[in-house]
Amino acid sequence: NCPPLDDPQGDKTVPEGTKFDKKCVQYECKDGGYEGIGCAEFHCEGQTGSTDYNYSLSYPECCPQPICPKN
């Protein structure tokens, strides 16, 4: 089990193997602590920018995407 991520001194524990998203990072309770996976960085030829994080979506859909020219 892991301590609550928001309240490390709290009484409630998070079961081992539990996964959840917070600010576009996916956390997993593992070995009494947390592992986090964040967004990869993608690029394309002729890229003109990238989208912003969309925190209303779950990981990995919330991650920024490159803005690429249409071929």
Short mmCIF file of C-alpha atoms in Angstrom, two decimals:
data_model
loop_
_atom_site.label_atom_id
_atom_site.label_comp_id
_atom_site.label_asym_id
_atom_site.label_seq_id
_atom_site.Cartn_x
_atom_site.Cartn_y
_atom_site.Cartn_z
CA ASN A 1 0.00 0.00 0.00
CA CYS A 2 1.02 3.62 -0.55
CA PRO A 3 0.30 6.79 1.41
CA PRO A 4 -2.22 9.17 -0.17
CA LEU A 5 -0.44 11.27 -2.81
CA ASP A 6 -2.18 14.49 -1.69
CA ASP A 7 -1.76 13.82 2.04
CA PRO A 8 1.34 11.70 2.79
CA GLN A 9 0.61 11.82 6.54
CA GLY A 10 -3.05 10.83 6.06
CA ASP A 11 -4.66 7.70 7.48
CA LYS A 12 -6.03 6.27 4.23
CA THR A 13 -3.77 4.14 2.07
CA VAL A 14 -3.83 3.47 -1.65
CA PRO A 15 -3.87 -0.24 -2.63
CA GLU A 16 -0.83 -1.63 -4.44
CA GLY A 17 -1.28 -1.53 -8.24
CA THR A 18 -3.78 1.36 -8.19
CA LYS A 19 -3.33 3.70 -11.18
CA PHE A 20 -4.67 7.24 -11.44
CA ASP A 21 -4.07 10.42 -13.42
CA LYS A 22 -3.16 13.80 -11.99
CA LYS A 23 -2.19 16.81 -14.12
CA CYS A 24 -1.56 14.57 -17.16
CA VAL A 25 0.77 12.20 -15.31
CA GLN A 26 -0.28 8.60 -14.70
CA TYR A 27 0.75 7.40 -11.23
CA GLU A 28 0.86 3.82 -10.00
CA CYS A 29 1.20 2.68 -6.39
CA LYS A 30 4.18 0.31 -6.42
CA ASP A 31 6.37 -1.03 -3.61
CA GLY A 32 5.04 1.50 -1.09
CA GLY A 33 5.70 4.50 -3.35
CA TYR A 34 4.59 5.94 -6.67
CA GLU A 35 5.85 5.60 -10.21
CA GLY A 36 4.79 8.31 -12.63
CA ILE A 37 4.61 8.31 -16.42
CA GLY A 38 4.39 11.65 -18.18
CA CYS A 39 3.95 12.76 -21.75
CA ALA A 40 6.43 11.90 -24.47
CA GLU A 41 7.59 14.67 -26.79
CA PHE A 42 6.62 14.15 -30.43
CA HIS A 43 7.86 16.16 -33.41
CA CYS A 44 7.09 16.19 -37.11
CA GLU A 45 8.73 17.65 -40.18
CA GLY A 46 7.65 21.25 -40.72
CA GLN A 47 6.10 21.45 -37.24
CA THR A 48 4.51 24.85 -36.56
CA GLY A 49 3.93 24.41 -32.81
CA SER A 50 2.12 22.10 -30.46
CA THR A 51 -1.19 21.94 -28.66
CA ASP A 52 -1.46 22.68 -24.93
CA TYR A 53 -2.10 20.12 -22.22
CA ASN A 54 -5.81 19.32 -21.94
CA TYR A 55 -6.30 18.49 -18.26
CA SER A 56 -9.97 17.63 -18.85
CA LEU A 57 -8.81 14.42 -20.59
CA SER A 58 -7.10 11.34 -19.13
CA TYR A 59 -3.50 10.33 -19.77
CA PRO A 60 -2.26 10.04 -22.54
CA GLU A 61 -5.02 11.90 -24.43
CA CYS A 62 -4.27 15.02 -22.33
CA CYS A 63 -0.71 15.28 -23.71
CA PRO A 64 0.36 18.05 -26.11
CA GLN A 65 0.48 17.04 -29.77
CA PRO A 66 2.61 18.54 -32.55
CA ILE A 67 0.90 20.78 -35.08
CA CYS A 68 2.04 19.39 -38.42
CA PRO A 69 1.41 20.50 -41.99
CA LYS A 70 -1.20 18.43 -43.79
CA ASN A 71 0.19 16.47 -46.73
#
